[in-house]
XYZ file of N, CA and C in Angstrom:
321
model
N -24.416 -15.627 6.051
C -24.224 -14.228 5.681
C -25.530 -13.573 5.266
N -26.498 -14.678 4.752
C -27.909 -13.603 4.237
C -28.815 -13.423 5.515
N -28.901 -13.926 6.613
C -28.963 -13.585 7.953
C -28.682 -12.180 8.280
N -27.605 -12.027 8.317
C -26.533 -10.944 8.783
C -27.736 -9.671 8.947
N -28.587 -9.321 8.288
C -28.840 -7.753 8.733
C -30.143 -7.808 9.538
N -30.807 -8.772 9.188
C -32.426 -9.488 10.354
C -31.430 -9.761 11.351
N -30.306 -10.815 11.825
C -29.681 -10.871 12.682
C -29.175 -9.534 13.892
N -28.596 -8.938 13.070
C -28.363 -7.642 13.802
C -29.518 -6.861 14.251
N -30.955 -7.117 13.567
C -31.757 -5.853 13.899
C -32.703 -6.839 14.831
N -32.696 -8.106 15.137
C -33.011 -8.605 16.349
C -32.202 -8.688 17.575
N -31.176 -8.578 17.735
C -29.962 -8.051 18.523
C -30.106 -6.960 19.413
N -30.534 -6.079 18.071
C -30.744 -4.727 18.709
C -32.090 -4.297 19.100
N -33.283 -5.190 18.877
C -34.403 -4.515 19.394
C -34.792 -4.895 20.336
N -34.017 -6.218 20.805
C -33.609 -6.730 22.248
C -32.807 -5.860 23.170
N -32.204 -5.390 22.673
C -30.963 -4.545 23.701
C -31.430 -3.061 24.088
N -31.291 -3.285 25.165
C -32.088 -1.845 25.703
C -31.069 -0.710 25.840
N -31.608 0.238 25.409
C -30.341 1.697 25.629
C -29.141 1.178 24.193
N -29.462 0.350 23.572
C -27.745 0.330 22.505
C -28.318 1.050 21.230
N -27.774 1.828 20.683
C -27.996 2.387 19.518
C -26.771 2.260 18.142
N -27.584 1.935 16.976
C -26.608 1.707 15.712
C -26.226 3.044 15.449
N -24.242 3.083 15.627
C -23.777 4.624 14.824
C -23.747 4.225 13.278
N -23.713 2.834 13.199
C -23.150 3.028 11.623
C -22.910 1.302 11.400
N -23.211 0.607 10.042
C -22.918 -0.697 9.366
C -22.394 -0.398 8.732
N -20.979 -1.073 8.355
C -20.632 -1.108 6.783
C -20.823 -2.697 6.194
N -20.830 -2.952 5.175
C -20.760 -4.296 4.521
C -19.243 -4.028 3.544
N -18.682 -4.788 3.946
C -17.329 -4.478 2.795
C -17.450 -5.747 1.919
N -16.768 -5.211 0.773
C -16.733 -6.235 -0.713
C -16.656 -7.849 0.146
N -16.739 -8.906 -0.301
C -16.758 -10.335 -0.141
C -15.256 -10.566 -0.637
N -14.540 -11.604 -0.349
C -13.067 -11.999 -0.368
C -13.876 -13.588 -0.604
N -13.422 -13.462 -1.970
C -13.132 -15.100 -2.648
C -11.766 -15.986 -1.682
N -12.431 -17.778 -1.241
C -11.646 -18.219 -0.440
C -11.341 -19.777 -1.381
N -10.130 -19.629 -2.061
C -9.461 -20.794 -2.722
C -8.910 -21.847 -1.610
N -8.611 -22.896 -2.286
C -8.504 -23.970 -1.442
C -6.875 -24.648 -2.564
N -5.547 -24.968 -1.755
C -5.017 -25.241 -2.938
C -5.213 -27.116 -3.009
N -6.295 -27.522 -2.639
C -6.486 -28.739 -3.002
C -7.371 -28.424 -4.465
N -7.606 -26.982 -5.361
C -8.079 -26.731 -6.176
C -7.926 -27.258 -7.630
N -6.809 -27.080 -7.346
C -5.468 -27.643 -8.472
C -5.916 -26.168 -9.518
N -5.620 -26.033 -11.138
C -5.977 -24.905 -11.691
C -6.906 -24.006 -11.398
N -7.988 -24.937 -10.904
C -9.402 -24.194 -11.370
C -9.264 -23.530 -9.910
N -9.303 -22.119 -9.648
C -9.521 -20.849 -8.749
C -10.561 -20.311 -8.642
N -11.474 -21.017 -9.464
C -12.551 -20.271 -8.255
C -13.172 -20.154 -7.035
N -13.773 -19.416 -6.983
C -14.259 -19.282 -5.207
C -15.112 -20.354 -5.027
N -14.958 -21.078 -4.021
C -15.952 -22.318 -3.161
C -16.930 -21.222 -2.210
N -16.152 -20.966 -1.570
C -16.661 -19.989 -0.647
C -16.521 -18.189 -0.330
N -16.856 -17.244 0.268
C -16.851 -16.186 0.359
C -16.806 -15.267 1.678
N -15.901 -14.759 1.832
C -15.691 -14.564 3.359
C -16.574 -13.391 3.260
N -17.666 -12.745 3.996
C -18.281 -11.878 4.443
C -17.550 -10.903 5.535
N -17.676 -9.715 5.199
C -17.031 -8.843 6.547
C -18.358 -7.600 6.599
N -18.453 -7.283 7.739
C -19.613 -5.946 8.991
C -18.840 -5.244 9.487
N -18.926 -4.365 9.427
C -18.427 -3.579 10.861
C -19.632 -2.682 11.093
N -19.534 -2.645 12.546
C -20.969 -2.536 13.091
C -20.141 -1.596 14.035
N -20.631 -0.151 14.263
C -20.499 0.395 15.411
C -21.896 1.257 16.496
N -21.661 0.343 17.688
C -23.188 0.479 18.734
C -22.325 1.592 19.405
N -23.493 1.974 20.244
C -23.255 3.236 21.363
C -24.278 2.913 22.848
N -24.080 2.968 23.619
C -25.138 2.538 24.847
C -23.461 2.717 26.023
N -24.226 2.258 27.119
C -22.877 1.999 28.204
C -22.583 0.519 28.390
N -21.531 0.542 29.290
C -20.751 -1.035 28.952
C -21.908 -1.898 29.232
N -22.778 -1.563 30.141
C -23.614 -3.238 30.330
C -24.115 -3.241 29.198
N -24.649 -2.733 28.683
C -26.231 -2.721 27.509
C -24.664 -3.269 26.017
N -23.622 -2.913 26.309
C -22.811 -2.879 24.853
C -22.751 -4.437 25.333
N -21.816 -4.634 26.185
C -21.718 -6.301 27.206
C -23.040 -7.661 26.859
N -24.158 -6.628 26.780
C -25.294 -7.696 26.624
C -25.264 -8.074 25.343
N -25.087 -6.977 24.020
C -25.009 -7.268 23.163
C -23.937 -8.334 22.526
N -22.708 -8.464 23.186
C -21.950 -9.314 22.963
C -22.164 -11.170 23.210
N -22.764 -10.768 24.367
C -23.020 -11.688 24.691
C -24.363 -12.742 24.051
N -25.230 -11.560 23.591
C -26.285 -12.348 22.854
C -25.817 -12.545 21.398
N -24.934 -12.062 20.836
C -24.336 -12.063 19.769
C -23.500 -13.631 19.669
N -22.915 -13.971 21.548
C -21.985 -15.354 21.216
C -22.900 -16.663 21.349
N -24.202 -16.527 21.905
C -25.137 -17.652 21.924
C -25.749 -17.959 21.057
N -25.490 -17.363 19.756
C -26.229 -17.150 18.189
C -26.183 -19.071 17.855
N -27.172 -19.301 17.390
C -27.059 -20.686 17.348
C -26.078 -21.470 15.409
N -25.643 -20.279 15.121
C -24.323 -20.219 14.059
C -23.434 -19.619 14.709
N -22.160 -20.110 13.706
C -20.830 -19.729 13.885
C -20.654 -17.732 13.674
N -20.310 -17.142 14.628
C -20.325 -15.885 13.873
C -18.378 -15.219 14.592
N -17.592 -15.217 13.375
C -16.007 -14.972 13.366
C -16.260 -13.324 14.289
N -15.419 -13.430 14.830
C -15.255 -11.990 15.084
C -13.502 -11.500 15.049
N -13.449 -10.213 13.668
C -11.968 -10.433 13.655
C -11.412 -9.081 14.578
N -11.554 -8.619 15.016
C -11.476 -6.989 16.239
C -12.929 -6.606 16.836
N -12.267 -6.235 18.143
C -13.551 -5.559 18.730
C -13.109 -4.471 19.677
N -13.474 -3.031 19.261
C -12.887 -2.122 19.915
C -13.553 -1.324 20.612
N -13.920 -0.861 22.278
C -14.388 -0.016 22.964
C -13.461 0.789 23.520
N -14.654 1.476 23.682
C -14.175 2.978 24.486
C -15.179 4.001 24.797
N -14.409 4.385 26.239
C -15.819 5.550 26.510
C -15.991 7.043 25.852
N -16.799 7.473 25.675
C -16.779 8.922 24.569
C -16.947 9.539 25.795
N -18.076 9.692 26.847
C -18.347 10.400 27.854
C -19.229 9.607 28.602
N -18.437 9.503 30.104
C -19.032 8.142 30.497
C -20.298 8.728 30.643
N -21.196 7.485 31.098
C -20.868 6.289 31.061
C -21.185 5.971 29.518
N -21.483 6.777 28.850
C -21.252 6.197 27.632
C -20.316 6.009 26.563
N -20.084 5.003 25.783
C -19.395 4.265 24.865
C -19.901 3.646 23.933
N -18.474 3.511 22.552
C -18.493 2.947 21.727
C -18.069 1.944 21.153
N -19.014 0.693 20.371
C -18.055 -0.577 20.693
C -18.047 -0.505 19.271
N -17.228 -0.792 18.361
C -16.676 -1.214 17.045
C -16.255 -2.440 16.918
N -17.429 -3.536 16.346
C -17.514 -5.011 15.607
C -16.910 -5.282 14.442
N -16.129 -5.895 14.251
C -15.682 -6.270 12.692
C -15.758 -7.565 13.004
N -17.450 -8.253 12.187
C -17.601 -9.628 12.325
C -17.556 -10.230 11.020
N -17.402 -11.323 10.782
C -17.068 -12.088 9.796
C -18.008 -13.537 9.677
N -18.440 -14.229 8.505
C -19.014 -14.742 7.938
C -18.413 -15.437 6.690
N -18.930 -16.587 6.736
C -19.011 -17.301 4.994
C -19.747 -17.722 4.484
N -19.905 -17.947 3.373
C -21.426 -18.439 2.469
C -20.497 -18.617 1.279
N -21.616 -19.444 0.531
C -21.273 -20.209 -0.863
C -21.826 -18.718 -1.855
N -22.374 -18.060 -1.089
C -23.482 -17.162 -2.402
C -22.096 -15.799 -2.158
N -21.773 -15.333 -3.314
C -21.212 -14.173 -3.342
C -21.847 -12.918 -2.840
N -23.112 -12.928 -3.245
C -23.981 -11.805 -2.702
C -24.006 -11.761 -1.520
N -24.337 -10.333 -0.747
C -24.334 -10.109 0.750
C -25.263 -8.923 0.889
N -25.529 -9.135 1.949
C -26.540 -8.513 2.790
C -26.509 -6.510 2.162
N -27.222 -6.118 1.090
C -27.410 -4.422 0.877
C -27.619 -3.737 2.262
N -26.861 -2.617 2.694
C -26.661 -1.847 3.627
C -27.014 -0.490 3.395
């Protein structure tokens, strides 16, 4: 998850024609385990992005694709396109992450 925003901005300075509309970083979600027994605290921390690019389908396509050869695990929980005016479009990422550190990536 402390990756997450160098990650994305090598992504994108690779990708030709894709442009960032917008990141969000949303709050972190504490992940219990009930092999915990009382004690609840967080082991781990689910990270959530939503990332929305703009370019046309190949250049959005490339980005996906360099996004799945990432040499970490990176969740992806929706991914939504659509064309605004072809050939251009918008792809909306909601990717996901975990880490031991509560803190996440300032946006």
């Amino acid at each position: 998850s402390e990756r997450m925003a160098s990650v994305l901005q090598d992504v994108l300075k690779s990708s030709n024609n894709v442009k960032m509309k917008s990141v969000i970083a949303n709050p972190p979600v504490p992940l219990t385990f009930s092999e915990q027994g009382t004690d609840n605290k967080a082991v781990i921390y689910q990270h959530s992005t939503v990332v929305v690019l703009t370019g046309n389908y190949f250049a959005l396509a490339a980005v996906l694709e360099r996004l799945d050869t990432l040499p970490w695990s990176l969740g992806w929980q929706s991914i939504d396109y659509k064309v605004t005016e072809y050939p251009d479009a918008e792809l909306t990422l909601h990717l996901l992450t975990v880490s031991d550190n509560e803190s996440y990536i300032k946006l």
